[in-house]
CSV table of C-alpha atoms in Angstrom, one decimal:
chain,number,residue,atom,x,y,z
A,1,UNK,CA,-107.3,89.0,-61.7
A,2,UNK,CA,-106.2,92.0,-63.9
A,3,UNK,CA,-106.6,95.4,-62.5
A,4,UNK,CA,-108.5,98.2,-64.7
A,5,UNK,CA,-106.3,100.9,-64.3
A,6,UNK,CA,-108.3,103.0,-66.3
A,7,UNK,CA,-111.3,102.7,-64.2
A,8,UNK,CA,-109.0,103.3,-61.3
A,9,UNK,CA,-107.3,106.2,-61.7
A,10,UNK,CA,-110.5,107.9,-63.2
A,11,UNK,CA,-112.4,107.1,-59.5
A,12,UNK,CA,-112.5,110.5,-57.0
A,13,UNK,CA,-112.2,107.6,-54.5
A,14,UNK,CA,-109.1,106.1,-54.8
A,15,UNK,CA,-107.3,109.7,-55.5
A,16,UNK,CA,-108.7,110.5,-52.1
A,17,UNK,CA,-107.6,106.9,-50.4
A,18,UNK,CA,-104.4,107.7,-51.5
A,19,UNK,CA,-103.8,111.2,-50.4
A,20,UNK,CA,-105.1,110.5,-46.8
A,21,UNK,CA,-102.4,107.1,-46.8
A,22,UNK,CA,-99.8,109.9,-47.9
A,23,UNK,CA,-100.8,112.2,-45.0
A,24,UNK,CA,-100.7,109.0,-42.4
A,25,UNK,CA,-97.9,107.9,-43.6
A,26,UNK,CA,-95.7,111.2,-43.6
A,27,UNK,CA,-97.4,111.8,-39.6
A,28,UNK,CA,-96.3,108.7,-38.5
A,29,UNK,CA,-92.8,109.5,-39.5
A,30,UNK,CA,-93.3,113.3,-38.0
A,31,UNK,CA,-93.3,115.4,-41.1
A,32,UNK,CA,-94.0,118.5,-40.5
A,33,UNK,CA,-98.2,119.4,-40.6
A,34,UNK,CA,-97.4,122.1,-43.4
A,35,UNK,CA,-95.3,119.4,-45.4
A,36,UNK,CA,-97.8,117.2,-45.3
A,37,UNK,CA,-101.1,118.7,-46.4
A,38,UNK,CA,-98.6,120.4,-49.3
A,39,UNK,CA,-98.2,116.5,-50.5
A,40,UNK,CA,-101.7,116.0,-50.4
A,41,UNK,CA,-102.3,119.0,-52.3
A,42,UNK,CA,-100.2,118.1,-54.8
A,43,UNK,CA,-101.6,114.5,-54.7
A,44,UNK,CA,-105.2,115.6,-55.5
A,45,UNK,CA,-104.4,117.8,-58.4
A,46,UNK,CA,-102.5,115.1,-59.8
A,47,UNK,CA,-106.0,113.0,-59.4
A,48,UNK,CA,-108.1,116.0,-60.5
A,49,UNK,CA,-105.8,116.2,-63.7
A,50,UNK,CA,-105.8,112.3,-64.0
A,51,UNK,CA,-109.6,112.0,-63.8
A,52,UNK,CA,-110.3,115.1,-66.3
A,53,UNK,CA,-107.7,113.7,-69.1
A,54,UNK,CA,-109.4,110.0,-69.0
A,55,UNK,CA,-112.7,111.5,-68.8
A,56,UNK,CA,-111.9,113.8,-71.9
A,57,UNK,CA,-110.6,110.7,-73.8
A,58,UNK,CA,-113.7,108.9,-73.4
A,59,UNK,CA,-115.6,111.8,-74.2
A,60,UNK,CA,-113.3,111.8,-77.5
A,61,UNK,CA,-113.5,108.1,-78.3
A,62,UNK,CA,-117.1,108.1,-78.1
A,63,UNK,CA,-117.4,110.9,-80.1
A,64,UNK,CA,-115.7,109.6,-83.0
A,65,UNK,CA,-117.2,106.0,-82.4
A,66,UNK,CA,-120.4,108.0,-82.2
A,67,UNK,CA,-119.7,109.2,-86.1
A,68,UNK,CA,-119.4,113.1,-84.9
A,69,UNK,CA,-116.1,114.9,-85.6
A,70,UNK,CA,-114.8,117.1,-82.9
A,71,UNK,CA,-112.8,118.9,-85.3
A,72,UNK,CA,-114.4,122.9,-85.9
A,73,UNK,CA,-115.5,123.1,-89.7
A,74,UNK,CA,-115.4,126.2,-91.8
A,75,UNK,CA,-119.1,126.4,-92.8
A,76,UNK,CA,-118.8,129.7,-94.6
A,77,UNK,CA,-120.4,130.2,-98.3
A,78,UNK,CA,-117.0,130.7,-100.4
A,79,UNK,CA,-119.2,130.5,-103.5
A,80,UNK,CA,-119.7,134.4,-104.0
């Protein structure tokens, strides 16, 4: 069975699985309550920024599969 790790890291789900594993993990070992939830903090932006770059790519591959360029055009009238 191959894993889509694509798929995966975009979910919301599994960036929130893991950062309450982190913060049961670090209590069970008796970390510090501010330590922890600083982990998890730092857990979930690295999901939120994990989600938005795979989200953007698509976003980008589709629009150049699509045939639209992302790319800003001069359209100005240099004829004059």
């Amino acid at each position: 069975m191959k894993i889509d790790w694509k798929r995966k890291l975009s979910s919301r789900k599994f960036w929130a699985m893991l950062a309450a594993l982190i913060l049961s993990v670090l209590t069970a070992f008796g970390v510090p309550e501010l330590k922890g939830e600083q982990v998890v903090v730092i857990v979930t932006g690295i999901g939120a920024i994990a989600v938005y770059m795979l989200a953007e790519g698509a976003v980008d591959k589709e629009a150049v599969s699509g045939g639209e360029h992302t790319e800003d055009i001069d359209e100005t009238d240099d004829s004059e």
